[in-house]
Amino acid sequence: MTDFLLHLTEPALWAAAQHDGAYTWSTRGRTLQQEGFIHLSHPHQLPAVARMLYGSEEVELIVLVIDPTRLTAPLRHEAMSEGGEEFPHLYGPLPVDAVVEVRAWAGDGLGGMAG
């Protein structure tokens, strides 16, 4: 069984990636080129990431559900600080075909994804 990874993004950025064949945004307002990797999350980490990046803003967001076995760039789990929680980081573009599902983000700040 595959443990899927997640990435929270805006629909327009995902639409552009589908046209280009790869997703190259690291996090809100920063590209892969600027950051050096794409920030990903495990399911239990996504609510905190959403709160940190978007707070209570009412922005339409989607969740990319990623099959890590389809990734072509290195994937590393790294902590932001010594001894901190580790997050998955993708050191290259996210291939569109690694995204196995796209879900609407419920926007409740409590971790809900609309099915």
PDB file of C-alpha atoms in Angstrom:
ATOM      1  CA  MET A   1       0.000   0.000   0.000  1.00  0.00           C
ATOM      2  CA  THR A   2       1.306   3.428  -0.950  1.00  0.00           C
ATOM      3  CA  ASP A   3       1.332   6.274   1.534  1.00  0.00           C
ATOM      4  CA  PHE A   4       0.254   9.238  -0.523  1.00  0.00           C
ATOM      5  CA  LEU A   5       1.807  12.675  -0.156  1.00  0.00           C
ATOM      6  CA  LEU A   6      -0.089  15.947  -0.468  1.00  0.00           C
ATOM      7  CA  HIS A   7       0.489  19.435  -1.813  1.00  0.00           C
ATOM      8  CA  LEU A   8      -1.851  22.382  -1.265  1.00  0.00           C
ATOM      9  CA  THR A   9      -2.080  24.774  -4.203  1.00  0.00           C
ATOM     10  CA  GLU A  10      -4.265  27.103  -6.214  1.00  0.00           C
ATOM     11  CA  PRO A  11      -6.330  25.728  -9.122  1.00  0.00           C
ATOM     12  CA  ALA A  12      -4.717  28.041 -11.707  1.00  0.00           C
ATOM     13  CA  LEU A  13      -1.220  26.790 -10.823  1.00  0.00           C
ATOM     14  CA  TRP A  14      -2.342  23.180 -11.227  1.00  0.00           C
ATOM     15  CA  ALA A  15      -4.039  23.997 -14.548  1.00  0.00           C
ATOM     16  CA  ALA A  16      -0.788  25.512 -15.839  1.00  0.00           C
ATOM     17  CA  ALA A  17       1.126  22.416 -14.700  1.00  0.00           C
ATOM     18  CA  GLN A  18      -1.248  20.161 -16.597  1.00  0.00           C
ATOM     19  CA  HIS A  19      -0.533  22.172 -19.726  1.00  0.00           C
ATOM     20  CA  ASP A  20       3.245  22.128 -19.106  1.00  0.00           C
ATOM     21  CA  GLY A  21       3.478  18.493 -17.970  1.00  0.00           C
ATOM     22  CA  ALA A  22       5.064  19.281 -14.602  1.00  0.00           C
ATOM     23  CA  TYR A  23       4.252  21.296 -11.482  1.00  0.00           C
ATOM     24  CA  THR A  24       7.050  23.658 -10.442  1.00  0.00           C
ATOM     25  CA  TRP A  25       5.705  25.675  -7.490  1.00  0.00           C
ATOM     26  CA  SER A  26       7.353  25.054  -4.142  1.00  0.00           C
ATOM     27  CA  THR A  27       4.949  26.776  -1.806  1.00  0.00           C
ATOM     28  CA  ARG A  28       2.721  29.837  -1.769  1.00  0.00           C
ATOM     29  CA  GLY A  29       4.392  32.557  -3.826  1.00  0.00           C
ATOM     30  CA  ARG A  30       7.676  30.665  -4.346  1.00  0.00           C
ATOM     31  CA  THR A  31       8.741  28.514  -7.260  1.00  0.00           C
ATOM     32  CA  LEU A  32      10.839  25.359  -7.240  1.00  0.00           C
ATOM     33  CA  GLN A  33      13.680  27.394  -8.740  1.00  0.00           C
ATOM     34  CA  GLN A  34      13.512  29.948  -5.907  1.00  0.00           C
ATOM     35  CA  GLU A  35      13.189  27.436  -3.050  1.00  0.00           C
ATOM     36  CA  GLY A  36      15.214  24.500  -4.394  1.00  0.00           C
ATOM     37  CA  PHE A  37      12.503  21.924  -3.665  1.00  0.00           C
ATOM     38  CA  ILE A  38       8.722  21.483  -3.576  1.00  0.00           C
ATOM     39  CA  HIS A  39       7.145  21.390  -0.121  1.00  0.00           C
ATOM     40  CA  LEU A  40       4.935  18.324   0.353  1.00  0.00           C
ATOM     41  CA  SER A  41       2.998  17.039   3.360  1.00  0.00           C
ATOM     42  CA  HIS A  42       1.802  13.833   4.915  1.00  0.00           C
ATOM     43  CA  PRO A  43      -1.975  13.881   5.488  1.00  0.00           C
ATOM     44  CA  HIS A  44      -1.676  14.677   9.205  1.00  0.00           C
ATOM     45  CA  GLN A  45       0.575  17.675   8.418  1.00  0.00           C
ATOM     46  CA  LEU A  46      -1.680  19.401   5.896  1.00  0.00           C
ATOM     47  CA  PRO A  47      -3.992  21.283   8.301  1.00  0.00           C
ATOM     48  CA  ALA A  48      -1.049  23.043   9.979  1.00  0.00           C
ATOM     49  CA  VAL A  49       0.481  23.834   6.590  1.00  0.00           C
ATOM     50  CA  ALA A  50      -2.817  25.337   5.408  1.00  0.00           C
ATOM     51  CA  ARG A  51      -3.089  27.495   8.532  1.00  0.00           C
ATOM     52  CA  MET A  52       0.521  28.645   8.211  1.00  0.00           C
ATOM     53  CA  LEU A  53       0.297  29.543   4.514  1.00  0.00           C
ATOM     54  CA  TYR A  54      -3.257  30.808   4.192  1.00  0.00           C
ATOM     55  CA  GLY A  55      -4.551  31.467   7.725  1.00  0.00           C
ATOM     56  CA  SER A  56      -8.180  32.474   7.580  1.00  0.00           C
ATOM     57  CA  GLU A  57      -8.017  33.847   4.021  1.00  0.00           C
ATOM     58  CA  GLU A  58     -10.826  32.720   1.802  1.00  0.00           C
ATOM     59  CA  VAL A  59      -8.855  31.448  -1.171  1.00  0.00           C
ATOM     60  CA  GLU A  60      -9.935  28.583  -3.403  1.00  0.00           C
ATOM     61  CA  LEU A  61      -7.437  25.781  -2.870  1.00  0.00           C
ATOM     62  CA  ILE A  62      -6.996  22.234  -4.045  1.00  0.00           C
ATOM     63  CA  VAL A  63      -5.017  19.325  -2.675  1.00  0.00           C
ATOM     64  CA  LEU A  64      -2.821  17.339  -5.043  1.00  0.00           C
ATOM     65  CA  VAL A  65      -2.693  13.689  -3.952  1.00  0.00           C
ATOM     66  CA  ILE A  66       0.682  12.330  -5.011  1.00  0.00           C
ATOM     67  CA  ASP A  67       1.862   8.755  -5.484  1.00  0.00           C
ATOM     68  CA  PRO A  68       5.514   8.862  -4.374  1.00  0.00           C
ATOM     69  CA  THR A  69       6.360   5.791  -6.467  1.00  0.00           C
ATOM     70  CA  ARG A  70       5.729   7.907  -9.583  1.00  0.00           C
ATOM     71  CA  LEU A  71       8.192  10.667  -8.647  1.00  0.00           C
ATOM     72  CA  THR A  72      11.274  11.082 -10.810  1.00  0.00           C
ATOM     73  CA  ALA A  73      13.226  13.566  -8.645  1.00  0.00           C
ATOM     74  CA  PRO A  74      14.763  12.845  -5.224  1.00  0.00           C
ATOM     75  CA  LEU A  75      12.395  12.884  -2.257  1.00  0.00           C
ATOM     76  CA  ARG A  76      13.827  13.652   1.178  1.00  0.00           C
ATOM     77  CA  HIS A  77      12.244  13.978   4.608  1.00  0.00           C
ATOM     78  CA  GLU A  78      13.745  16.972   6.368  1.00  0.00           C
ATOM     79  CA  ALA A  79      13.091  19.023   9.481  1.00  0.00           C
ATOM     80  CA  MET A  80      12.932  22.806   9.317  1.00  0.00           C
ATOM     81  CA  SER A  81      14.882  22.973  12.591  1.00  0.00           C
ATOM     82  CA  GLU A  82      17.099  20.597  14.553  1.00  0.00           C
ATOM     83  CA  GLY A  83      14.908  17.887  16.082  1.00  0.00           C
ATOM     84  CA  GLY A  84      11.749  19.284  14.484  1.00  0.00           C
ATOM     85  CA  GLU A  85       9.054  17.444  12.593  1.00  0.00           C
ATOM     86  CA  GLU A  86      10.197  16.118   9.228  1.00  0.00           C
ATOM     87  CA  PHE A  87       8.361  17.074   6.057  1.00  0.00           C
ATOM     88  CA  PRO A  88       8.736  15.532   2.592  1.00  0.00           C
ATOM     89  CA  HIS A  89      10.606  17.708   0.091  1.00  0.00           C
ATOM     90  CA  LEU A  90      10.760  16.961  -3.633  1.00  0.00           C
ATOM     91  CA  TYR A  91      14.029  18.114  -5.219  1.00  0.00           C
ATOM     92  CA  GLY A  92      12.749  18.576  -8.740  1.00  0.00           C
ATOM     93  CA  PRO A  93       9.545  19.071 -10.721  1.00  0.00           C
ATOM     94  CA  LEU A  94       6.398  17.164  -9.794  1.00  0.00           C
ATOM     95  CA  PRO A  95       5.316  15.132 -12.846  1.00  0.00           C
ATOM     96  CA  VAL A  96       1.644  15.608 -13.627  1.00  0.00           C
ATOM     97  CA  ASP A  97       1.188  11.829 -13.852  1.00  0.00           C
ATOM     98  CA  ALA A  98       2.353  11.425 -10.229  1.00  0.00           C
ATOM     99  CA  VAL A  99      -0.808  13.244  -9.129  1.00  0.00           C
ATOM    100  CA  VAL A 100      -3.415  10.513  -8.761  1.00  0.00           C
ATOM    101  CA  GLU A 101      -6.235  12.660  -7.426  1.00  0.00           C
ATOM    102  CA  VAL A 102      -7.151  16.316  -7.014  1.00  0.00           C
ATOM    103  CA  ARG A 103      -9.449  17.273  -4.163  1.00  0.00           C
ATOM    104  CA  ALA A 104     -11.038  20.543  -3.151  1.00  0.00           C
ATOM    105  CA  TRP A 105      -9.755  21.868   0.165  1.00  0.00           C
ATOM    106  CA  ALA A 106     -12.668  22.291   2.547  1.00  0.00           C
ATOM    107  CA  GLY A 107     -11.184  25.543   3.831  1.00  0.00           C
ATOM    108  CA  ASP A 108     -12.268  24.958   7.408  1.00  0.00           C
ATOM    109  CA  GLY A 109      -8.719  25.075   8.742  1.00  0.00           C
ATOM    110  CA  LEU A 110      -9.373  21.812  10.547  1.00  0.00           C
ATOM    111  CA  GLY A 111      -7.892  19.511   8.000  1.00  0.00           C
ATOM    112  CA  GLY A 112     -10.944  18.670   5.967  1.00  0.00           C
ATOM    113  CA  MET A 113     -10.671  17.723   2.344  1.00  0.00           C
ATOM    114  CA  ALA A 114     -13.788  17.653   0.284  1.00  0.00           C
ATOM    115  CA  GLY A 115     -14.097  14.196  -1.267  1.00  0.00           C
TER     116      GLY A 115
END
